[in-house]
Short mmCIF file of C-alpha atoms in Angstrom, two decimals:
data_model
loop_
_atom_site.label_atom_id
_atom_site.label_comp_id
_atom_site.label_asym_id
_atom_site.label_seq_id
_atom_site.Cartn_x
_atom_site.Cartn_y
_atom_site.Cartn_z
CA MET A 69 10.91 15.08 4.17
CA MET A 70 9.65 16.22 0.41
CA ILE A 71 5.82 16.34 0.19
CA HIS A 72 3.81 17.06 -2.86
CA ILE A 73 0.03 17.61 -3.13
CA ALA A 74 -2.03 18.36 -6.50
CA ILE A 75 -5.61 18.90 -7.25
CA THR A 76 -6.23 18.76 -10.82
CA GLN A 77 -8.88 18.63 -13.48
CA GLU A 78 -6.81 16.64 -15.58
CA ALA A 79 -6.44 12.83 -15.86
CA ILE A 80 -4.19 11.46 -13.65
CA ASP A 81 -1.05 9.65 -15.40
CA LEU A 82 -0.02 6.48 -13.02
CA ASN A 83 3.05 6.01 -14.50
CA ARG A 84 3.94 9.53 -14.52
CA GLU A 85 3.11 9.84 -10.80
CA ILE A 86 4.87 6.19 -10.03
CA SER A 87 8.72 7.19 -12.15
CA SER A 88 8.10 10.82 -10.45
CA SER A 89 7.65 8.85 -6.58
CA PHE A 90 10.61 6.54 -7.35
CA HIS A 91 14.34 7.17 -6.32
CA GLY A 92 17.10 7.09 -4.22
CA SER A 93 18.20 3.98 -2.23
CA CYS A 94 17.96 5.63 1.35
CA CYS A 95 14.55 4.10 1.33
CA GLY A 96 13.79 0.31 1.25
CA ALA A 97 9.54 0.50 1.27
CA TYR A 98 7.48 2.27 -1.39
CA ALA A 99 3.62 1.64 -0.81
CA TRP A 100 1.44 3.54 -3.69
CA PHE A 101 -2.41 3.55 -3.58
CA ALA A 102 -4.59 4.56 -6.26
CA GLY A 103 -8.57 5.23 -5.90
CA VAL A 104 -10.82 4.58 -8.77
CA VAL A 105 -14.34 5.48 -9.75
CA ARG A 106 -16.40 2.06 -9.00
CA GLU A 107 -19.11 0.48 -11.58
CA GLU A 108 -21.40 -0.08 -8.23
CA ASN A 109 -21.49 1.27 -4.64
CA GLU A 110 -23.93 0.23 -2.49
CA GLY A 111 -26.11 -1.84 -5.00
CA GLN A 112 -26.60 0.78 -7.24
CA SER A 113 -24.82 1.19 -10.73
CA VAL A 114 -22.54 4.01 -11.02
CA VAL A 115 -21.97 6.05 -14.41
CA GLY A 116 -19.39 8.71 -12.51
CA ILE A 117 -18.28 10.78 -9.66
CA ASP A 118 -18.31 14.42 -9.74
CA TYR A 119 -15.52 15.67 -7.44
CA GLU A 120 -15.40 18.98 -5.89
CA CYS A 121 -12.93 20.63 -4.08
CA TYR A 122 -12.21 23.31 -1.44
CA GLU A 123 -8.39 23.40 -2.73
CA ALA A 124 -6.77 26.19 -0.65
CA MET A 125 -8.34 24.44 2.39
CA ALA A 126 -7.46 21.10 1.16
CA LYS A 127 -3.99 21.87 0.35
CA LYS A 128 -3.61 22.99 3.91
CA GLU A 129 -5.00 20.32 5.25
CA LEU A 130 -3.32 17.81 3.03
CA ASP A 131 -0.24 19.32 4.24
CA LYS A 132 -1.02 18.83 7.81
CA ILE A 133 -2.13 15.27 7.43
CA PHE A 134 1.58 14.78 5.97
CA SER A 135 3.45 16.43 8.85
CA GLU A 136 1.17 14.25 11.25
CA ALA A 137 2.69 11.20 9.14
CA GLN A 138 5.93 12.10 9.00
CA LYS A 139 6.28 13.07 13.13
CA GLU A 140 4.56 9.59 13.88
CA TRP A 141 6.13 7.13 11.32
CA GLY A 142 9.34 9.15 9.69
CA ILE A 143 8.56 8.75 6.18
CA HIS A 144 10.90 10.13 3.75
CA GLU A 145 8.36 11.14 0.89
CA GLY A 146 4.62 11.87 0.79
CA ARG A 147 3.17 12.55 -2.61
CA LEU A 148 -0.92 12.55 -3.62
CA ILE A 149 -2.79 14.07 -6.73
CA HIS A 150 -6.51 13.94 -6.23
CA ARG A 151 -8.74 14.81 -9.46
CA VAL A 152 -11.46 17.07 -9.47
CA GLY A 153 -14.94 17.50 -11.92
CA TYR A 154 -16.39 14.56 -13.61
CA LEU A 155 -14.84 11.33 -13.91
CA LYS A 156 -16.22 8.10 -15.49
CA LYS A 157 -16.25 4.93 -13.95
CA GLY A 158 -12.71 3.33 -14.29
CA GLU A 159 -11.12 6.40 -13.94
CA VAL A 160 -9.13 7.25 -11.29
CA SER A 161 -9.70 9.63 -8.50
CA LEU A 162 -6.69 9.61 -6.24
CA PHE A 163 -3.16 8.46 -6.48
CA VAL A 164 -1.34 8.27 -3.03
CA GLY A 165 2.47 7.49 -2.41
CA VAL A 166 4.62 7.35 0.61
CA THR A 167 8.47 6.44 0.87
CA SER A 168 10.08 5.02 4.03
CA PRO A 169 13.37 2.94 5.15
CA HIS A 170 10.88 0.13 6.24
CA ARG A 171 7.48 -1.16 5.25
CA ARG A 172 5.68 -1.23 8.11
CA GLU A 173 5.50 2.62 8.47
CA ALA A 174 5.25 3.26 4.87
CA PHE A 175 1.95 1.25 4.91
CA SER A 176 0.99 3.12 8.37
CA ALA A 177 1.58 6.30 7.11
CA LEU A 178 -0.12 5.33 3.61
CA GLN A 179 -3.07 4.18 5.17
CA TYR A 180 -3.24 6.99 7.40
CA VAL A 181 -3.31 9.48 4.87
CA ILE A 182 -5.90 8.19 3.08
CA ASP A 183 -8.49 7.98 6.07
CA GLU A 184 -7.63 11.42 7.43
CA LEU A 185 -8.17 12.46 3.22
CA LYS A 186 -11.69 10.69 3.82
CA LYS A 187 -12.71 12.82 7.36
CA ARG A 188 -10.65 15.78 7.30
CA VAL A 189 -10.32 17.39 3.87
CA PRO A 190 -12.96 19.47 2.09
CA LEU A 191 -13.56 17.15 -1.01
CA TRP A 192 -17.22 16.35 -2.02
CA LYS A 193 -18.58 13.58 -4.75
CA LYS A 194 -21.94 13.48 -6.03
CA GLU A 195 -22.60 9.81 -7.68
CA TYR A 196 -24.13 9.54 -10.95
CA TYR A 197 -26.14 6.38 -11.35
CA GLU A 198 -27.45 4.60 -14.49
CA ALA A 199 -30.71 4.82 -13.14
CA GLY A 200 -30.65 8.22 -13.76
CA HIS A 201 -30.62 9.99 -10.29
CA GLN A 202 -27.71 11.59 -8.57
CA GLU A 203 -26.20 11.32 -4.91
CA TRP A 204 -23.82 13.80 -2.86
CA ILE A 205 -21.98 10.94 -0.98
CA SER A 206 -20.85 11.47 2.64
CA CYS A 207 -17.42 9.98 4.16
CA HIS A 208 -19.89 7.42 5.75
CA HIS A 209 -20.77 5.89 2.43
CA GLY A 210 -17.09 6.03 1.30
CA HIS A 211 -16.38 3.63 -2.02
CA GLY A 212 -12.55 3.58 -2.02
CA MET B 101 -19.08 44.75 8.07
CA ASN B 102 -18.70 42.24 5.10
CA ILE B 103 -17.84 39.03 4.76
CA SER B 104 -17.58 36.25 1.87
CA VAL B 105 -19.87 32.79 2.41
CA LEU B 106 -18.43 29.87 0.64
CA LEU B 107 -20.99 27.27 -0.30
CA PHE B 108 -19.72 23.72 -1.29
CA ALA B 109 -21.38 20.69 -2.73
CA GLY B 110 -25.32 19.85 -1.31
CA LEU B 111 -25.00 23.70 0.24
CA ARG B 112 -23.64 25.27 -3.22
CA GLU B 113 -26.81 23.26 -4.92
CA ARG B 114 -29.67 24.30 -2.12
CA PHE B 115 -28.40 27.85 -2.45
CA ARG B 116 -28.29 28.21 -6.09
CA ARG B 117 -24.47 29.78 -6.00
CA SER B 118 -20.93 28.96 -4.48
CA LYS B 119 -20.09 32.38 -2.89
CA MET B 120 -22.56 34.78 -1.12
CA ASP B 121 -21.09 38.19 0.20
CA ILE B 122 -23.23 39.52 2.48
CA GLU B 123 -23.15 42.52 5.39
CA VAL B 124 -23.53 41.39 8.92
CA PRO B 125 -23.21 43.34 12.46
CA PRO B 126 -19.72 44.20 13.62
CA GLY B 127 -19.55 41.45 16.17
CA ALA B 128 -21.10 38.49 14.49
CA THR B 129 -20.68 35.29 15.49
CA VAL B 130 -20.04 32.17 12.68
CA ALA B 131 -23.72 31.24 14.41
CA GLU B 132 -25.08 33.99 13.87
CA VAL B 133 -24.48 33.80 9.71
CA PHE B 134 -26.32 31.18 9.38
CA GLY B 135 -29.51 32.98 10.16
CA PHE B 136 -28.46 35.26 7.62
CA ILE B 137 -28.65 32.89 5.01
CA ALA B 138 -31.14 30.22 5.36
CA HIS B 139 -34.61 30.45 4.17
CA ASP B 140 -35.83 29.89 7.92
CA PRO B 141 -34.81 29.49 11.34
CA GLU B 142 -35.86 25.75 10.97
CA GLU B 143 -33.02 25.60 8.04
CA ALA B 144 -30.54 27.76 10.23
CA LYS B 145 -31.15 25.13 12.73
CA GLN B 146 -30.32 21.81 10.78
CA LEU B 147 -27.63 23.73 8.88
CA LEU B 148 -25.70 24.43 11.91
CA ARG B 149 -25.72 20.97 13.28
CA CYS B 150 -24.61 19.29 10.02
CA THR B 151 -22.20 21.94 8.71
CA LEU B 152 -18.38 22.42 9.85
CA CYS B 153 -16.92 25.89 9.41
CA ALA B 154 -13.61 27.45 8.32
CA VAL B 155 -12.70 31.04 8.83
CA ASN B 156 -9.91 32.08 6.11
CA GLN B 157 -8.95 28.12 5.74
CA ASN B 158 -9.33 27.13 9.52
CA HIS B 159 -11.15 25.46 10.86
CA VAL B 160 -13.06 27.51 13.62
CA SER B 161 -16.09 26.75 16.09
CA LYS B 162 -19.20 28.24 16.02
CA ASP B 163 -18.88 31.18 18.56
CA VAL B 164 -15.88 32.33 16.96
CA VAL B 165 -16.45 36.62 16.00
CA LEU B 166 -16.04 37.40 12.34
CA SER B 167 -14.10 40.08 11.28
CA GLU B 168 -14.24 42.29 8.50
CA GLY B 169 -13.28 41.06 5.20
CA ASP B 170 -13.59 37.33 6.88
CA GLU B 171 -14.04 34.10 4.09
CA LEU B 172 -16.38 31.72 5.91
CA ALA B 173 -16.33 28.39 4.47
CA LEU B 174 -19.66 26.34 5.18
CA ILE B 175 -18.33 22.37 4.75
CA PRO B 176 -20.94 20.06 4.46
CA PRO B 177 -19.98 16.30 5.25
CA VAL B 178 -17.20 15.57 3.31
CA ALA B 179 -16.04 12.51 1.10
CA GLY B 180 -12.94 12.54 -1.21
CA GLY B 181 -10.81 9.41 -2.18
CA MET C 235 -9.15 -14.15 -8.60
CA MET C 236 -6.38 -14.06 -10.91
CA ILE C 237 -3.21 -14.39 -9.79
CA HIS C 238 0.22 -13.49 -11.13
CA ILE C 239 3.73 -14.70 -9.80
CA ALA C 240 7.00 -14.19 -11.20
CA ILE C 241 10.66 -15.34 -10.61
CA THR C 242 13.15 -13.06 -12.44
CA GLN C 243 16.66 -12.16 -12.91
CA GLU C 244 15.26 -9.45 -15.17
CA ALA C 245 14.89 -5.33 -14.09
CA ILE C 246 11.51 -5.05 -12.81
CA ASP C 247 9.74 -2.14 -14.63
CA LEU C 248 7.36 -0.73 -12.27
CA ASN C 249 5.33 1.11 -14.68
CA ARG C 250 4.95 -1.95 -16.83
CA GLU C 251 3.56 -3.78 -13.32
CA ILE C 252 1.62 -0.86 -12.37
CA SER C 253 -0.15 -0.78 -16.19
CA SER C 254 -1.03 -4.47 -16.33
CA SER C 255 -2.52 -4.67 -13.03
CA PHE C 256 -4.72 -1.75 -13.74
CA HIS C 257 -8.17 -2.50 -15.67
CA GLY C 258 -11.47 -2.38 -14.66
CA SER C 259 -14.16 -0.27 -12.93
CA CYS C 260 -14.92 -3.52 -10.37
CA CYS C 261 -12.35 -2.41 -7.85
CA GLY C 262 -12.17 0.88 -6.29
CA ALA C 263 -8.14 0.52 -4.04
CA TYR C 264 -5.69 -0.48 -5.77
CA ALA C 265 -2.79 -1.20 -3.81
CA TRP C 266 1.13 -1.60 -4.27
CA PHE C 267 4.40 -1.97 -3.34
CA ALA C 268 8.07 -2.07 -4.15
CA GLY C 269 10.97 -2.90 -1.57
CA VAL C 270 14.13 -1.69 -2.84
CA VAL C 271 18.13 -2.47 -1.96
CA ARG C 272 19.03 -0.06 0.85
CA GLU C 273 21.91 1.93 0.78
CA GLU C 274 22.64 1.12 4.63
CA ASN C 275 21.31 -1.97 6.69
CA GLU C 276 21.53 -1.55 10.78
CA GLY C 277 24.49 0.45 10.63
CA GLN C 278 26.44 -1.20 7.45
CA SER C 279 26.47 0.65 3.65
CA VAL C 280 25.57 -1.89 1.68
CA VAL C 281 26.36 -1.75 -1.70
CA GLY C 282 24.24 -5.07 -3.21
CA ILE C 283 22.19 -7.83 -2.12
CA ASP C 284 22.29 -11.15 -3.76
CA TYR C 285 19.15 -12.96 -4.01
CA GLU C 286 18.59 -16.66 -3.78
CA CYS C 287 15.42 -18.73 -4.87
CA TYR C 288 14.15 -21.85 -4.78
CA GLU C 289 11.75 -21.54 -7.46
CA ALA C 290 9.45 -24.20 -8.04
CA MET C 291 9.09 -23.96 -4.17
CA ALA C 292 8.69 -20.45 -4.03
CA LYS C 293 6.17 -20.23 -6.33
CA LYS C 294 3.52 -22.77 -5.23
CA GLU C 295 4.22 -21.06 -1.66
CA LEU C 296 3.33 -17.85 -3.23
CA ASP C 297 0.33 -19.40 -4.42
CA LYS C 298 -1.23 -20.34 -1.26
CA ILE C 299 -0.26 -16.90 -0.05
CA PHE C 300 -2.24 -14.96 -2.17
CA SER C 301 -5.60 -18.05 -1.81
CA GLU C 302 -5.54 -17.47 1.78
CA ALA C 303 -5.39 -13.54 1.04
CA GLN C 304 -8.33 -14.11 -1.13
CA LYS C 305 -9.84 -16.32 1.47
CA GLU C 306 -9.95 -13.51 4.09
CA TRP C 307 -10.25 -10.36 2.04
CA GLY C 308 -11.68 -11.31 -1.05
CA ILE C 309 -9.10 -9.49 -3.82
CA HIS C 310 -10.24 -9.60 -7.52
CA GLU C 311 -6.30 -9.35 -8.08
CA GLY C 312 -3.00 -10.00 -6.89
CA ARG C 313 0.23 -9.75 -8.47
CA LEU C 314 3.61 -10.52 -7.64
CA ILE C 315 7.08 -10.19 -8.81
CA HIS C 316 10.50 -11.41 -7.23
CA ARG C 317 13.77 -10.00 -8.61
CA VAL C 318 17.00 -12.94 -7.96
CA GLY C 319 20.30 -12.66 -8.63
CA TYR C 320 22.84 -9.44 -7.56
CA LEU C 321 21.09 -6.25 -7.43
CA LYS C 322 22.97 -2.96 -6.75
CA LYS C 323 21.59 -0.78 -4.07
CA GLY C 324 18.46 1.55 -5.39
CA GLU C 325 16.97 -1.73 -7.66
CA VAL C 326 13.89 -3.02 -6.74
CA SER C 327 13.38 -6.75 -5.48
CA LEU C 328 9.85 -7.17 -5.17
CA PHE C 329 6.68 -5.60 -6.71
CA VAL C 330 3.39 -6.90 -5.31
CA GLY C 331 0.12 -5.49 -6.26
CA VAL C 332 -3.44 -6.01 -4.99
CA THR C 333 -6.66 -5.25 -6.31
CA SER C 334 -9.92 -5.05 -4.15
CA PRO C 335 -13.20 -3.55 -4.22
CA HIS C 336 -12.53 -1.43 -1.22
CA ARG C 337 -8.99 -0.08 0.19
CA ARG C 338 -9.39 -1.92 3.73
CA GLU C 339 -9.24 -5.08 2.50
CA ALA C 340 -6.56 -4.32 -0.26
CA PHE C 341 -4.04 -2.97 2.06
CA SER C 342 -4.65 -5.79 4.61
CA ALA C 343 -3.93 -8.49 1.73
CA LEU C 344 -1.09 -6.69 0.63
CA GLN C 345 0.61 -6.36 3.80
CA TYR C 346 -0.52 -9.94 4.61
CA VAL C 347 1.38 -11.62 1.34
CA ILE C 348 4.61 -9.38 2.13
CA ASP C 349 4.80 -10.68 5.74
CA GLU C 350 4.39 -14.19 4.42
CA LEU C 351 6.78 -14.33 1.72
CA LYS C 352 9.64 -13.22 4.44
CA LYS C 353 8.64 -16.01 6.90
CA ARG C 354 7.19 -18.42 4.49
CA VAL C 355 8.81 -17.99 0.53
CA PRO C 356 12.45 -20.10 -0.05
CA LEU C 357 14.38 -17.00 -0.98
CA TRP C 358 17.95 -15.73 0.75
CA LYS C 359 19.52 -12.67 0.57
CA LYS C 360 23.12 -12.11 1.03
CA GLU C 361 24.32 -8.63 1.73
CA TYR C 362 27.40 -7.16 0.51
CA TYR C 363 28.70 -4.29 2.42
CA GLU C 364 31.42 -1.00 1.60
CA ALA C 365 33.62 -2.40 3.83
CA GLY C 366 34.13 -5.50 1.65
CA HIS C 367 32.40 -8.44 3.85
CA GLN C 368 29.31 -10.03 2.95
CA GLU C 369 26.59 -11.61 5.04
CA TRP C 370 23.54 -14.28 4.76
CA ILE C 371 20.43 -12.16 6.17
CA SER C 372 17.44 -14.32 8.08
CA CYS C 373 14.42 -12.46 8.19
CA HIS C 374 14.50 -11.22 11.27
CA HIS C 375 16.92 -8.80 9.91
CA GLY C 376 15.08 -7.75 7.36
CA HIS C 377 15.09 -4.96 5.02
CA GLY C 378 12.31 -4.05 3.37
CA MET D 103 17.28 -45.90 -1.97
CA ASN D 104 18.54 -42.69 -3.68
CA ILE D 105 17.58 -39.49 -3.28
CA SER D 106 18.39 -35.76 -3.94
CA VAL D 107 19.40 -33.19 -1.48
CA LEU D 108 19.28 -29.16 -2.47
CA LEU D 109 20.91 -26.83 -0.49
CA PHE D 110 20.54 -23.34 -0.31
CA ALA D 111 22.34 -20.14 0.43
CA GLY D 112 24.50 -20.34 3.80
CA LEU D 113 24.09 -24.46 2.92
CA ARG D 114 24.96 -24.36 -0.30
CA GLU D 115 27.93 -22.27 0.79
CA ARG D 116 28.92 -24.71 3.62
CA PHE D 117 28.81 -27.81 1.28
CA ARG D 118 30.22 -26.09 -1.93
CA ARG D 119 26.94 -27.63 -4.20
CA SER D 120 23.37 -26.80 -4.43
CA LYS D 121 22.95 -30.60 -4.92
CA MET D 122 23.78 -33.74 -3.92
CA ASP D 123 22.75 -37.06 -5.01
CA ILE D 124 23.35 -39.46 -1.98
CA GLU D 125 21.89 -43.05 -1.27
CA VAL D 126 20.36 -43.66 1.73
CA PRO D 127 18.89 -47.05 3.58
CA PRO D 128 15.38 -47.64 2.55
CA GLY D 129 13.06 -46.24 4.84
CA ALA D 130 15.31 -43.67 6.07
CA THR D 131 13.83 -40.34 7.39
CA VAL D 132 14.23 -36.95 6.54
CA ALA D 133 16.12 -36.60 9.90
CA GLU D 134 19.02 -38.91 9.41
CA VAL D 135 19.79 -37.66 6.00
CA PHE D 136 21.56 -35.12 8.50
CA GLY D 137 23.52 -37.51 9.52
CA PHE D 138 24.30 -38.31 6.45
CA ILE D 139 25.65 -35.24 5.01
CA ALA D 140 27.17 -33.57 7.68
CA HIS D 141 30.62 -33.37 8.76
CA ASP D 142 30.28 -34.68 11.85
CA PRO D 143 27.59 -35.58 14.76
CA GLU D 144 27.57 -31.71 16.10
CA GLU D 145 26.87 -30.34 12.45
CA ALA D 146 24.38 -32.80 12.01
CA LYS D 147 22.74 -31.80 15.22
CA GLN D 148 23.23 -27.76 14.41
CA LEU D 149 21.62 -28.15 10.62
CA LEU D 150 18.48 -30.03 12.20
CA ARG D 151 17.44 -27.61 14.42
CA CYS D 152 18.16 -24.52 12.35
CA THR D 153 16.96 -25.85 8.94
CA LEU D 154 13.27 -26.20 7.64
CA CYS D 155 12.57 -29.87 5.17
CA ALA D 156 10.54 -29.82 2.20
CA VAL D 157 10.11 -33.20 0.25
CA ASN D 158 9.08 -32.39 -3.41
CA GLN D 159 8.05 -28.87 -2.59
CA ASN D 160 6.06 -29.49 -0.08
CA HIS D 161 6.96 -28.42 3.73
CA VAL D 162 7.43 -32.18 5.58
CA SER D 163 8.42 -32.31 9.36
CA LYS D 164 11.57 -34.35 10.02
CA ASP D 165 10.32 -37.72 11.17
CA VAL D 166 9.27 -38.70 7.27
CA VAL D 167 9.86 -41.81 5.89
CA LEU D 168 11.45 -40.63 2.68
CA SER D 169 11.34 -42.63 -1.12
CA GLU D 170 13.43 -43.70 -4.10
CA GLY D 171 13.73 -40.30 -5.77
CA ASP D 172 12.56 -37.83 -3.95
CA GLU D 173 13.83 -34.39 -3.93
CA LEU D 174 14.60 -33.22 -0.06
CA ALA D 175 15.46 -29.52 0.25
CA LEU D 176 17.18 -28.09 3.51
CA ILE D 177 15.49 -24.67 3.67
CA PRO D 178 17.88 -22.64 5.99
CA PRO D 179 16.32 -19.30 7.56
CA VAL D 180 14.32 -17.18 4.67
CA ALA D 181 14.60 -13.42 3.91
CA GLY D 182 12.97 -12.32 0.83
CA GLY D 183 11.82 -9.02 -0.37
#
């Protein structure tokens, strides 16, 4: 299995990620996800989100998560890129791609990776509201 | 012995720093570190309750004994994505 | 809800589809799927697949399927493009994209649309094998 | 009365055409059309069993009565994606 994991300060280029994750006829199913900073969360107008990461550990943990997904669903390739720093509403915070011979496995693995990311990976976000205040969000209030 | 404590998100803001290099007695556990960094015992208890810990990037339980040079990360509730 | 449905003879351009389906900060979750002609199906080497479609009815049925998904999960946008004609292994036969405020709804809707497509939409495929023979496939042997 | 029958995939190949314009008695049902196009009663029965039908692009049951000018599509098991 090929795994690509990145934590980046730079804008996520969806076309580049899609192109990089697409190749080969071994797989019938390609499933992708992008998480985007929403303009609204629980009734409040959001202007942006600051993402913070314990990078060395996040990468280790993501690697484990993909290995678990591979073991369970036999995915062929996994790709994940998470942006950190301040993102304005509408910007992409997360891209995940999973490749597998059949679609059910691809969907299950894709959802597993994102669910586990939100539970286990040391990443934090602070929302900035139009009203002027800010708030650290825990996964129980997750937006994606 | 000397250890490093990494602080993130709300904890980083509360302590106004992302890393503390502190000295603790030999044989100190992860839980005991909270007593050294908190402003008072009440805060130490509250932090212990809602923070996960990792030593050298592996999750550990709070009764683990630390070693010289360990990197202890205090991990508040996460929320990536 | 915006719905884009197309049946096409031309190669599906993933980058164009992704770009077209991405916009706005109303939605936190973008989920995409691509189905690709696999080089192998049930132990046989596949060289290509011929897709046939009853286009007028397929579009009607896809429209219904997206409406059902919208009603059930409140998706904001749906996009589906299915290629017809002869495709070589490795080529994209299907692209589906779904946009919604939260990821669970996007994933549920995306999977529903593909499952229903395979059951209800008048589309057929004939596999061409390296060994020289051909076979019409019914959905119970589906490859995606 | 005149109707059109659309044939797809394996059926199109079996009948070597994608469309048949045929004449059927007024009041004919969808099921009865199979008798007109099949080569023999055995084939008609087999087709009836494994084919869905649509009239003017809407799924119908096989006891539906046809009208002049209807477009009847015979839909073998589908497999898109």
